[in-house]
Short mmCIF file of C-alpha atoms in Angstrom, two decimals:
data_model
loop_
_atom_site.label_atom_id
_atom_site.label_comp_id
_atom_site.label_asym_id
_atom_site.label_seq_id
_atom_site.Cartn_x
_atom_site.Cartn_y
_atom_site.Cartn_z
CA MET A 1 -10.76 36.63 10.19
CA LYS A 2 -12.43 38.46 13.47
CA ILE A 3 -11.85 41.31 15.10
CA THR A 4 -12.69 40.86 18.89
CA ASP A 5 -12.41 44.41 21.14
CA PRO A 6 -14.37 45.91 23.93
CA TRP A 7 -15.64 48.71 21.97
CA LEU A 8 -17.12 46.50 19.53
CA GLU A 9 -18.82 43.80 22.14
CA ASN A 10 -19.83 47.29 24.15
CA ALA A 11 -23.32 47.42 24.23
CA GLY A 12 -24.10 50.88 22.81
CA THR A 13 -22.02 49.63 19.79
CA GLN A 14 -24.50 46.62 19.69
CA ALA A 15 -27.25 48.88 19.49
CA VAL A 16 -26.41 51.02 16.65
CA PHE A 17 -25.45 48.25 14.70
CA ALA A 18 -29.31 46.48 15.66
CA ALA A 19 -30.78 50.13 14.53
CA LEU A 20 -29.54 50.50 11.58
CA THR A 21 -29.93 46.76 9.87
CA ALA A 22 -32.88 46.94 11.65
CA LYS A 23 -34.55 47.11 8.25
CA GLY A 24 -32.55 45.55 5.93
CA HIS A 25 -29.63 48.27 6.13
CA VAL A 26 -25.75 47.03 5.64
CA ALA A 27 -23.64 48.51 8.31
CA LEU A 28 -20.14 48.14 8.87
CA ALA A 29 -17.41 48.98 10.96
CA VAL A 30 -15.06 50.79 9.44
CA GLY A 31 -11.72 52.32 8.41
CA GLY A 32 -9.31 52.98 11.99
CA CYS A 33 -11.35 50.82 14.61
CA VAL A 34 -10.69 48.26 12.29
CA ARG A 35 -7.66 49.08 11.58
CA ASN A 36 -6.45 49.70 15.22
CA ALA A 37 -8.79 46.83 16.96
CA LEU A 38 -6.53 43.77 14.16
CA MET A 39 -3.58 45.64 15.23
CA GLY A 40 -3.55 45.79 18.97
CA VAL A 41 -3.25 49.53 19.16
CA PRO A 42 -6.26 51.45 21.41
CA VAL A 43 -9.21 53.02 19.36
CA THR A 44 -10.66 55.57 19.91
CA ASP A 45 -13.23 56.91 17.46
CA ILE A 46 -15.81 54.20 15.94
CA ASP A 47 -17.14 55.13 11.93
CA ILE A 48 -19.70 53.39 10.80
CA ALA A 49 -20.76 52.82 6.91
CA THR A 50 -23.88 52.13 5.61
CA ASP A 51 -26.48 51.46 2.69
CA ALA A 52 -28.72 53.57 4.33
CA THR A 53 -28.75 57.58 3.65
CA PRO A 54 -28.65 60.19 5.82
CA GLU A 55 -32.19 60.74 6.46
CA THR A 56 -33.11 56.94 6.45
CA VAL A 57 -30.05 56.97 9.20
CA VAL A 58 -31.81 59.39 11.54
CA GLN A 59 -35.18 57.22 11.30
CA LEU A 60 -33.61 54.17 12.07
CA ALA A 61 -32.07 55.84 15.37
CA LYS A 62 -35.30 57.30 16.14
CA ASP A 63 -37.48 53.83 15.77
CA ALA A 64 -34.45 52.33 18.37
CA GLN A 65 -34.65 55.58 20.29
CA LEU A 66 -31.71 56.82 19.71
CA LYS A 67 -30.55 60.48 19.76
CA SER A 68 -28.52 61.71 16.18
CA VAL A 69 -27.24 64.72 15.56
CA PRO A 70 -26.97 65.64 11.52
CA THR A 71 -23.07 66.74 12.05
CA GLY A 72 -22.11 65.99 7.81
CA ILE A 73 -25.39 65.70 6.68
CA ASP A 74 -23.76 67.13 3.48
CA HIS A 75 -21.25 64.69 3.05
CA GLY A 76 -23.21 61.76 4.38
CA THR A 77 -22.68 61.38 7.79
CA ILE A 78 -24.79 61.86 10.78
CA THR A 79 -23.02 61.32 14.32
CA VAL A 80 -25.92 58.34 16.51
CA VAL A 81 -25.74 58.73 20.85
CA SER A 82 -25.44 55.37 22.30
CA ASP A 83 -24.90 54.69 25.68
CA GLY A 84 -23.32 58.29 26.37
CA THR A 85 -20.90 57.30 22.62
CA GLY A 86 -21.27 58.83 19.36
CA TYR A 87 -21.08 57.31 16.56
CA GLU A 88 -20.00 58.64 13.11
CA VAL A 89 -22.14 57.02 11.22
CA THR A 90 -21.71 57.92 6.92
CA THR A 91 -23.51 56.78 3.91
CA PHE A 92 -21.29 54.34 1.55
CA ARG A 93 -19.83 57.39 -0.99
CA ALA A 94 -18.44 57.88 -3.86
CA ASP A 95 -16.31 60.80 -5.28
CA THR A 96 -17.69 62.48 -8.44
CA GLU A 97 -15.25 65.81 -8.50
CA THR A 98 -12.29 66.47 -6.90
CA ASP A 99 -9.95 69.80 -6.77
CA GLY A 100 -6.75 68.65 -4.42
CA ARG A 101 -8.68 69.68 -1.17
CA ARG A 102 -12.36 68.55 -0.95
CA ALA A 103 -14.61 66.71 -2.94
CA ILE A 104 -18.24 66.35 -4.38
CA VAL A 105 -19.52 63.05 -3.40
CA ARG A 106 -22.59 61.49 -4.32
CA PHE A 107 -24.32 58.66 -1.92
CA SER A 108 -24.06 54.92 -3.01
CA THR A 109 -24.96 51.41 -2.21
CA ASP A 110 -21.86 49.98 -3.12
CA MET A 111 -19.32 49.12 -0.32
CA ALA A 112 -16.76 48.85 -3.07
CA GLU A 113 -17.25 52.23 -4.45
CA ASP A 114 -16.54 53.38 -0.70
CA ALA A 115 -13.38 51.52 -0.18
CA ALA A 116 -12.37 52.44 -3.63
CA ARG A 117 -12.46 56.15 -2.95
CA ARG A 118 -10.59 56.46 0.94
CA ASP A 119 -6.67 56.84 0.73
CA PHE A 120 -4.57 53.48 2.16
CA THR A 121 -5.72 49.79 1.73
CA MET A 122 -5.52 49.53 5.30
CA ASN A 123 -8.30 52.07 6.00
CA ALA A 124 -10.20 50.10 3.40
CA LEU A 125 -10.89 47.49 5.88
CA TYR A 126 -14.73 46.21 7.43
CA ALA A 127 -16.42 44.87 9.82
CA ASN A 128 -19.67 43.28 10.52
CA ALA A 129 -21.57 43.11 14.29
CA ARG A 130 -20.70 40.01 14.39
CA GLY A 131 -16.43 40.79 13.58
CA GLU A 132 -16.11 39.48 10.44
CA VAL A 133 -13.35 41.21 8.60
CA ILE A 134 -14.70 42.61 5.35
CA ASP A 135 -11.75 43.39 2.79
CA PRO A 136 -12.72 44.02 -0.78
CA LEU A 137 -8.91 46.08 -1.67
CA GLY A 138 -6.98 42.99 -0.72
CA GLY A 139 -5.70 45.56 2.23
CA LEU A 140 -4.99 43.12 5.24
CA PRO A 141 -1.82 41.55 3.58
CA ASP A 142 -1.22 45.17 3.49
CA LEU A 143 -2.43 45.45 7.43
CA GLN A 144 0.00 42.73 8.58
CA ALA A 145 2.53 43.38 7.25
CA ARG A 146 2.63 46.76 8.33
CA ARG A 147 3.01 48.50 4.83
CA VAL A 148 1.20 51.49 4.34
CA ARG A 149 -0.18 51.79 0.47
CA PHE A 150 -1.68 53.65 -1.62
CA ILE A 151 -5.20 52.04 -3.44
CA GLY A 152 -5.24 51.71 -7.13
CA ASP A 153 -3.03 54.63 -8.01
CA ALA A 154 -0.82 56.79 -5.80
CA THR A 155 -1.12 59.67 -8.24
CA ALA A 156 -4.31 59.63 -8.57
CA ARG A 157 -5.22 58.98 -4.91
CA ILE A 158 -2.97 62.20 -3.78
CA THR A 159 -4.45 65.02 -6.61
CA GLU A 160 -7.76 63.87 -5.04
CA ASP A 161 -6.26 65.05 -1.83
CA TYR A 162 -3.18 66.05 -1.36
CA LEU A 163 -3.37 66.12 2.81
CA ARG A 164 -2.48 62.85 1.67
CA ILE A 165 0.95 62.91 1.40
CA LEU A 166 0.94 63.80 4.62
CA ARG A 167 -1.30 61.48 5.71
CA PHE A 168 1.19 59.06 4.12
CA PHE A 169 3.91 59.93 6.30
CA ARG A 170 2.03 60.08 9.44
CA PHE A 171 0.61 56.79 8.76
CA SER A 172 3.74 55.34 8.49
CA ALA A 173 5.06 56.36 11.42
CA TRP A 174 2.23 55.36 13.12
CA TYR A 175 1.53 51.76 11.49
CA GLY A 176 4.57 50.87 9.51
CA ASP A 177 7.35 48.50 9.64
CA PRO A 178 10.28 50.55 9.42
CA ASN A 179 12.86 47.76 8.83
CA LEU A 180 10.78 47.57 5.13
CA GLY A 181 10.90 51.26 4.34
CA PHE A 182 8.53 53.02 2.16
CA ASP A 183 6.59 52.05 -0.45
CA VAL A 184 8.30 52.83 -4.06
CA GLU A 185 5.27 53.81 -5.79
CA ALA A 186 4.43 56.31 -3.76
CA LEU A 187 7.47 58.37 -3.34
CA ALA A 188 7.76 58.41 -6.64
CA ALA A 189 4.15 60.17 -7.05
CA ILE A 190 4.46 62.28 -4.16
CA ALA A 191 7.65 63.68 -6.07
CA GLU A 192 5.67 64.66 -8.16
CA THR A 193 2.82 66.16 -7.22
CA LEU A 194 4.96 68.33 -4.78
CA ASP A 195 2.87 71.92 -5.57
CA GLY A 196 0.13 70.71 -4.79
CA LEU A 197 0.66 71.33 -1.05
CA ASP A 198 1.01 74.90 -1.52
CA ALA A 199 -2.84 74.68 -2.13
CA LEU A 200 -3.88 73.62 1.74
CA SER A 201 -3.87 75.73 4.73
CA ARG A 202 -2.31 76.07 7.50
CA GLU A 203 -4.44 74.31 9.56
CA ARG A 204 -4.38 70.80 8.11
CA VAL A 205 -0.69 71.03 7.33
CA THR A 206 -0.50 71.50 11.23
CA ALA A 207 -2.51 68.81 12.64
CA GLU A 208 -1.20 66.57 10.28
CA VAL A 209 2.24 67.46 10.92
CA THR A 210 1.92 67.40 15.41
CA LYS A 211 0.66 64.48 14.87
CA LEU A 212 3.21 62.58 12.54
CA LEU A 213 5.89 63.42 15.44
CA SER A 214 3.74 62.69 18.19
CA ALA A 215 4.23 59.02 17.04
CA PRO A 216 6.92 56.82 18.91
CA ASP A 217 10.22 57.41 16.28
CA PRO A 218 8.84 59.86 13.49
CA ALA A 219 12.53 60.63 12.27
CA PRO A 220 12.49 57.87 9.83
CA ALA A 221 9.09 59.76 8.19
CA ILE A 222 10.60 63.10 8.59
CA ALA A 223 13.55 61.90 7.51
CA THR A 224 12.43 59.93 3.67
CA MET A 225 9.90 64.11 3.86
CA ALA A 226 13.21 65.80 3.44
CA GLN A 227 14.68 63.36 1.02
CA VAL A 228 11.87 63.52 -1.58
CA GLY A 229 11.26 67.37 -0.60
CA VAL A 230 8.54 67.62 0.93
CA LEU A 231 9.77 68.80 4.84
CA GLN A 232 10.77 72.40 2.74
CA MET A 233 7.55 72.36 1.03
CA VAL A 234 5.31 72.36 4.57
CA LEU A 235 8.39 74.25 6.62
CA PRO A 236 10.71 76.36 4.39
CA GLY A 237 14.04 75.85 6.59
CA ALA A 238 13.65 73.16 8.23
CA HIS A 239 16.22 70.24 8.23
CA ALA A 240 15.79 66.62 9.66
CA GLU A 241 19.02 64.99 11.29
CA SER A 242 18.39 66.54 14.67
CA LEU A 243 14.93 64.88 15.26
CA ALA A 244 17.33 61.18 15.45
CA PRO A 245 19.07 62.24 18.09
CA LEU A 246 16.70 63.88 19.90
CA ILE A 247 14.64 60.83 20.21
CA HIS A 248 16.89 58.97 21.11
CA TYR A 249 18.22 61.47 24.54
CA GLU A 250 14.15 61.67 24.84
CA THR A 251 13.82 57.44 25.71
CA GLU A 252 17.33 57.68 27.13
CA ALA A 253 15.46 60.55 29.99
CA LYS A 254 12.22 58.59 29.60
CA LEU A 255 10.51 61.52 28.35
CA ALA A 256 7.14 60.68 26.31
CA PRO A 257 7.06 62.02 22.83
CA ASP A 258 6.37 66.20 22.29
CA ALA A 259 5.52 67.30 19.12
CA ILE A 260 6.63 71.07 20.25
CA ARG A 261 10.19 69.71 21.49
CA ARG A 262 10.77 67.43 18.29
CA LEU A 263 8.95 70.53 15.83
CA ALA A 264 11.80 72.49 16.99
CA SER A 265 14.72 69.59 16.43
CA LEU A 266 13.97 70.44 12.75
CA GLY A 267 15.64 74.02 12.89
CA PRO A 268 15.03 77.63 12.44
CA PHE A 269 12.08 77.43 10.00
CA ASP A 270 9.37 79.86 10.54
CA PRO A 271 6.59 79.08 12.33
CA SER A 272 4.47 81.25 10.46
CA HIS A 273 4.09 77.92 7.98
CA LEU A 274 1.72 76.36 10.50
CA ARG A 275 -1.42 77.40 12.62
CA LEU A 276 -0.20 76.72 15.93
CA ALA A 277 -2.38 77.30 19.15
CA LYS A 278 -0.46 80.57 20.91
CA ARG A 279 0.56 78.50 24.07
CA ASP A 280 2.29 76.07 21.31
CA GLN A 281 4.41 78.68 19.11
CA ARG A 282 5.53 81.00 22.08
CA ARG A 283 6.71 77.58 23.69
CA LEU A 284 8.71 76.62 19.79
CA GLU A 285 9.36 80.42 19.09
CA LEU A 286 11.47 80.32 23.28
CA TYR A 287 13.39 76.79 22.16
CA GLN A 288 14.39 77.92 18.69
CA ARG A 289 15.43 80.93 20.61
CA LEU A 290 17.35 79.52 23.65
CA ILE A 291 18.79 76.25 22.05
CA SER A 292 21.50 78.42 20.43
CA GLU A 293 22.34 80.24 23.63
CA ILE A 294 24.55 78.89 25.89
CA THR A 295 22.10 79.80 29.14
CA PRO A 296 23.72 77.35 32.01
CA ALA A 297 21.36 74.15 33.31
CA ALA A 298 20.45 75.69 36.49
CA GLU A 299 19.33 79.33 35.21
CA LEU A 300 17.36 77.55 32.65
CA GLY A 301 15.36 75.93 35.15
CA TYR A 302 15.16 79.19 37.18
CA ARG A 303 14.09 81.39 34.52
CA HIS A 304 12.09 79.33 31.94
CA GLY A 305 10.50 75.64 34.62
CA ALA A 306 12.09 72.27 34.55
CA GLU A 307 10.42 71.28 31.77
CA ALA A 308 11.88 73.81 29.27
CA ALA A 309 14.87 74.12 30.67
CA ILE A 310 14.72 69.91 29.85
CA ASP A 311 13.73 69.95 26.98
CA VAL A 312 16.41 72.54 26.00
CA LEU A 313 18.81 71.14 27.05
CA LEU A 314 17.57 67.97 25.30
CA LEU A 315 17.47 69.52 21.74
CA ARG A 316 21.46 71.43 22.70
CA SER A 317 22.54 67.98 23.21
CA ALA A 318 20.56 66.82 19.86
CA LEU A 319 21.91 69.44 17.36
CA LEU A 320 25.15 68.53 18.78
CA GLU A 321 25.01 65.19 19.48
CA ASN A 322 26.66 65.68 22.56
CA PRO A 323 24.89 63.01 25.12
CA VAL A 324 23.18 64.31 28.32
CA ASP A 325 25.04 65.06 31.01
CA PRO A 326 22.18 62.98 33.51
CA ASN A 327 24.23 66.13 36.26
CA THR A 328 22.81 68.62 33.85
CA LEU A 329 19.33 67.88 34.06
CA ASP A 330 19.53 67.62 37.84
CA GLN A 331 20.55 71.48 37.68
CA ALA A 332 17.73 71.85 35.26
CA ARG A 333 15.78 71.16 37.86
CA THR A 334 17.42 72.42 40.89
CA GLY A 335 17.01 75.80 39.30
CA ALA A 336 13.46 75.43 38.24
CA GLN A 337 12.63 75.32 42.50
CA ALA A 338 15.39 77.47 43.12
CA THR A 339 13.07 81.03 44.73
CA PHE A 340 15.05 84.93 44.57
CA PRO A 341 15.09 85.61 48.28
CA VAL A 342 15.13 89.61 47.86
CA LYS A 343 12.19 91.96 47.28
CA PRO A 344 11.70 95.62 45.99
CA ASN A 345 10.45 95.84 49.66
CA ASP A 346 14.01 94.88 50.34
CA LEU A 347 15.90 97.56 48.62
CA MET A 348 13.33 100.41 49.24
CA PRO A 349 13.61 103.40 49.64
CA THR A 350 17.54 102.86 48.65
CA PHE A 351 17.27 102.35 45.41
CA THR A 352 13.63 103.36 43.55
CA GLY A 353 12.05 102.95 39.68
CA ALA A 354 14.89 102.47 37.33
CA LYS A 355 18.07 101.71 39.58
CA LEU A 356 15.49 99.32 41.40
CA GLY A 357 15.23 97.09 38.89
CA GLU A 358 18.87 97.63 37.89
CA LYS A 359 20.10 96.32 41.33
CA LEU A 360 17.77 93.50 41.35
CA ARG A 361 18.94 91.97 38.16
CA GLU A 362 22.61 92.57 40.07
CA LEU A 363 21.95 90.57 43.05
CA GLU A 364 19.96 87.95 40.83
CA THR A 365 23.39 87.65 37.86
CA ARG A 366 25.63 87.07 41.56
CA TRP A 367 22.55 84.58 43.66
CA ILE A 368 22.49 82.76 40.35
CA ALA A 369 25.88 82.08 40.01
CA SER A 370 26.53 81.06 43.49
CA GLY A 371 24.25 78.40 43.15
CA PHE A 372 21.46 79.94 44.41
CA VAL A 373 22.87 79.56 47.38
CA LEU A 374 23.91 82.65 48.86
CA GLY A 375 20.92 84.34 51.04
CA LYS A 376 19.41 87.17 51.23
CA SER A 377 21.52 88.44 54.40
CA ASP A 378 23.83 87.66 52.03
CA LEU A 379 22.71 89.37 49.52
CA LEU A 380 22.18 92.97 50.93
CA ASP A 381 25.58 93.27 53.16
#
């Protein structure tokens, strides 16, 4: 089988292959770029595996007048820059020691050893500069069936790095066939190794959870995570029931997937279990608070903007499994465009200090209740 994809045929990519193989070394595209090309999914990062040592990669790049950056030299990775694009070039590796979070590796000249240390069969596919696919572990049939399966013994793969539990569900959401269900051996291994999730940093967990929730439909994966106990381990207090309805309502409203909106549907769990960016954490906490309030749609839009208001309305509907009224969404948009006509100067000097604030809030409440119709003169009359 061959792949034909713009990234492979690109002059910059071919220059890297030519540089790495100039003195007889092997250079193969590997992992996500090969997988995505075969699935017709856009390729964003290009990884290349080679039997050349990192020092040799640097020299080969220099000989070809390509820039190299030692971005992960201890782990065998050199970034080679060609035609403005960075290519991560990593020496074939084999694990010598693992602790569930990271591995100590030795460099290898054996592609089969390199393949065996990877996580899923669909990620152990290689391709040469001509696009000819090399499948050392039988991952191609799994990829063609959209079946996410661990390489070899699932328990062994998980205990090498417990993040693979979350990666299994992320890859299932993005690349798996929902009609196939989830690999039974993988689920059994996950159930046996759940405690290992405690060893993972919040940063790594957050990255996986947000990538998973950004998939077109992560609901089956999240539901299965809840069934086997993974969801409760990483997000204590979370539940999966509202996510599927939310995704349905998102589709009806023509909204793109949004990880924070979907995270809020998982219930009032403590966000401190994740390491979110401050903006995302504030947004999540706002949604968690507003879901259970009864603030009308127009007022939600006025106070929090159209995007937040619509998200909250969808989340409320998902919680109640009650379809969203399009008119309600329009009310939120109308509220977001409204501007309160009274300014503090309009009430001074009659009102000052705390009394001024109280009067402004009173008039604002009347104005909102009027559907934003009352003008300044009506309110001050």
